[in-house]
């Protein structure tokens, strides 16, 4: 499976609850030392990328507000997968999805989902990740 997209009810409340929900979705206990908050308005997206190898295996993203399609592509290949991120979708990337595929959210005003045009509204993404311990410089540990 390229990506595990699990639609689940987001816990109302603090950012700490969102981080706990993200950690609880993983197959083994994790902690995150970063949370990135991005707001996307209609016609806004993010270009194709993979998250840097300085980060640990799991990248977790909670999608709030409007829905959007995220596109996974294997570089130098025709292999492509579109996943519809509905509100409160928790996306967990690891393995192939994390390391061998790029991901992007195309910049557009609407997405075509099962032949139905879905206009985009404002979407907020909470992305959780952790710097690998072997990548932390000695001065940064204190």
PDB file of C-alpha atoms in Angstrom, residues 50-134:
ATOM      1  CA  UNK A  50       9.592  14.062  -0.544  1.00  0.00           C
ATOM      2  CA  UNK A  51      10.272  15.000   3.055  1.00  0.00           C
ATOM      3  CA  UNK A  52      13.983  15.214   3.850  1.00  0.00           C
ATOM      4  CA  UNK A  53      15.825  12.149   5.141  1.00  0.00           C
ATOM      5  CA  UNK A  54      16.722  14.088   8.288  1.00  0.00           C
ATOM      6  CA  UNK A  55      13.238  13.137   9.525  1.00  0.00           C
ATOM      7  CA  UNK A  56      12.297   9.800  11.071  1.00  0.00           C
ATOM      8  CA  UNK A  57      10.282   7.123   9.265  1.00  0.00           C
ATOM      9  CA  UNK A  58       6.765   8.391   9.930  1.00  0.00           C
ATOM     10  CA  UNK A  59       5.318  11.626   8.560  1.00  0.00           C
ATOM     11  CA  UNK A  60       1.746  12.190   9.722  1.00  0.00           C
ATOM     12  CA  UNK A  61      -0.613  14.849   8.428  1.00  0.00           C
ATOM     13  CA  UNK A  62      -4.074  15.800   9.683  1.00  0.00           C
ATOM     14  CA  UNK A  63      -6.230  17.548   7.076  1.00  0.00           C
ATOM     15  CA  UNK A  64      -8.855  19.986   8.372  1.00  0.00           C
ATOM     16  CA  UNK A  65     -11.363  22.264   6.682  1.00  0.00           C
ATOM     17  CA  UNK A  66     -11.841  21.678   2.976  1.00  0.00           C
ATOM     18  CA  UNK A  67     -11.037  18.495   1.086  1.00  0.00           C
ATOM     19  CA  UNK A  68      -8.253  18.171  -1.504  1.00  0.00           C
ATOM     20  CA  UNK A  69      -6.586  15.495  -3.587  1.00  0.00           C
ATOM     21  CA  UNK A  70      -3.008  14.545  -2.792  1.00  0.00           C
ATOM     22  CA  UNK A  71      -1.053  12.961  -5.645  1.00  0.00           C
ATOM     23  CA  UNK A  72       1.695  10.385  -5.098  1.00  0.00           C
ATOM     24  CA  UNK A  73       4.120   9.722  -7.980  1.00  0.00           C
ATOM     25  CA  UNK A  74       7.096   7.468  -8.354  1.00  0.00           C
ATOM     26  CA  UNK A  75       9.804   9.578 -10.077  1.00  0.00           C
ATOM     27  CA  UNK A  76      10.756   8.454 -13.597  1.00  0.00           C
ATOM     28  CA  UNK A  77       7.651   6.253 -13.756  1.00  0.00           C
ATOM     29  CA  UNK A  78       4.021   6.433 -14.812  1.00  0.00           C
ATOM     30  CA  UNK A  79       2.993   5.089 -11.372  1.00  0.00           C
ATOM     31  CA  UNK A  80       0.585   7.611  -9.840  1.00  0.00           C
ATOM     32  CA  UNK A  81      -1.970   7.440  -7.024  1.00  0.00           C
ATOM     33  CA  UNK A  82      -4.534  10.080  -6.078  1.00  0.00           C
ATOM     34  CA  UNK A  83      -5.949  10.087  -2.536  1.00  0.00           C
ATOM     35  CA  UNK A  84      -8.902  12.262  -1.606  1.00  0.00           C
ATOM     36  CA  UNK A  85      -8.173  13.969   1.719  1.00  0.00           C
ATOM     37  CA  UNK A  86     -11.564  14.639   3.218  1.00  0.00           C
ATOM     38  CA  UNK A  87     -11.891  16.825   6.314  1.00  0.00           C
ATOM     39  CA  UNK A  88     -10.398  15.082   9.371  1.00  0.00           C
ATOM     40  CA  UNK A  89      -8.348  12.642   7.281  1.00  0.00           C
ATOM     41  CA  UNK A  90      -5.192  11.445   9.005  1.00  0.00           C
ATOM     42  CA  UNK A  91      -2.515  10.549   6.441  1.00  0.00           C
ATOM     43  CA  UNK A  92       0.383   8.370   7.596  1.00  0.00           C
ATOM     44  CA  UNK A  93       3.386   8.157   5.268  1.00  0.00           C
ATOM     45  CA  UNK A  94       6.129   5.584   5.716  1.00  0.00           C
ATOM     46  CA  UNK A  95       7.972   3.002   3.646  1.00  0.00           C
ATOM     47  CA  UNK A  96       7.593   3.438  -0.122  1.00  0.00           C
ATOM     48  CA  UNK A  97       5.179   6.359   0.202  1.00  0.00           C
ATOM     49  CA  UNK A  98       7.656   8.175   2.430  1.00  0.00           C
ATOM     50  CA  UNK A  99      10.884   7.454   0.537  1.00  0.00           C
ATOM     51  CA  UNK A 100      10.183   6.419  -3.051  1.00  0.00           C
ATOM     52  CA  UNK A 101       7.213   8.579  -4.033  1.00  0.00           C
ATOM     53  CA  UNK A 102       6.822  12.321  -4.247  1.00  0.00           C
ATOM     54  CA  UNK A 103       3.605  13.853  -2.976  1.00  0.00           C
ATOM     55  CA  UNK A 104       1.883  17.066  -3.943  1.00  0.00           C
ATOM     56  CA  UNK A 105      -1.416  18.865  -3.755  1.00  0.00           C
ATOM     57  CA  UNK A 106      -2.042  20.429  -7.167  1.00  0.00           C
ATOM     58  CA  UNK A 107      -2.895  24.138  -7.237  1.00  0.00           C
ATOM     59  CA  UNK A 108      -6.496  24.334  -8.399  1.00  0.00           C
ATOM     60  CA  UNK A 109      -9.935  25.611  -7.410  1.00  0.00           C
ATOM     61  CA  UNK A 110     -11.659  22.215  -7.459  1.00  0.00           C
ATOM     62  CA  UNK A 111     -10.938  18.502  -7.531  1.00  0.00           C
ATOM     63  CA  UNK A 112     -12.668  15.836  -9.599  1.00  0.00           C
ATOM     64  CA  UNK A 113     -13.634  12.971  -7.261  1.00  0.00           C
ATOM     65  CA  UNK A 114     -15.526  10.028  -8.757  1.00  0.00           C
ATOM     66  CA  UNK A 115     -16.545  12.277 -11.682  1.00  0.00           C
ATOM     67  CA  UNK A 116     -17.980  14.907  -9.309  1.00  0.00           C
ATOM     68  CA  UNK A 117     -16.468  18.409  -9.171  1.00  0.00           C
ATOM     69  CA  UNK A 118     -15.603  19.258  -5.554  1.00  0.00           C
ATOM     70  CA  UNK A 119     -14.867  22.977  -5.069  1.00  0.00           C
ATOM     71  CA  UNK A 120     -12.090  23.690  -2.602  1.00  0.00           C
ATOM     72  CA  UNK A 121     -12.463  25.943   0.391  1.00  0.00           C
ATOM     73  CA  UNK A 122      -9.797  26.837   2.933  1.00  0.00           C
ATOM     74  CA  UNK A 123      -7.855  23.795   4.133  1.00  0.00           C
ATOM     75  CA  UNK A 124      -5.494  23.548   7.107  1.00  0.00           C
ATOM     76  CA  UNK A 125      -2.848  20.843   7.328  1.00  0.00           C
ATOM     77  CA  UNK A 126      -1.146  19.851  10.587  1.00  0.00           C
ATOM     78  CA  UNK A 127       2.004  17.853   9.761  1.00  0.00           C
ATOM     79  CA  UNK A 128       3.849  15.955  12.484  1.00  0.00           C
ATOM     80  CA  UNK A 129       7.391  14.658  12.176  1.00  0.00           C
ATOM     81  CA  UNK A 130      10.506  13.993  14.224  1.00  0.00           C
ATOM     82  CA  UNK A 131      14.160  14.710  13.512  1.00  0.00           C
ATOM     83  CA  UNK A 132      16.130  11.447  13.540  1.00  0.00           C
ATOM     84  CA  UNK A 133      18.265  11.249  16.697  1.00  0.00           C
ATOM     85  CA  UNK A 134      21.408  10.526  14.658  1.00  0.00           C
TER      86      UNK A 134
END
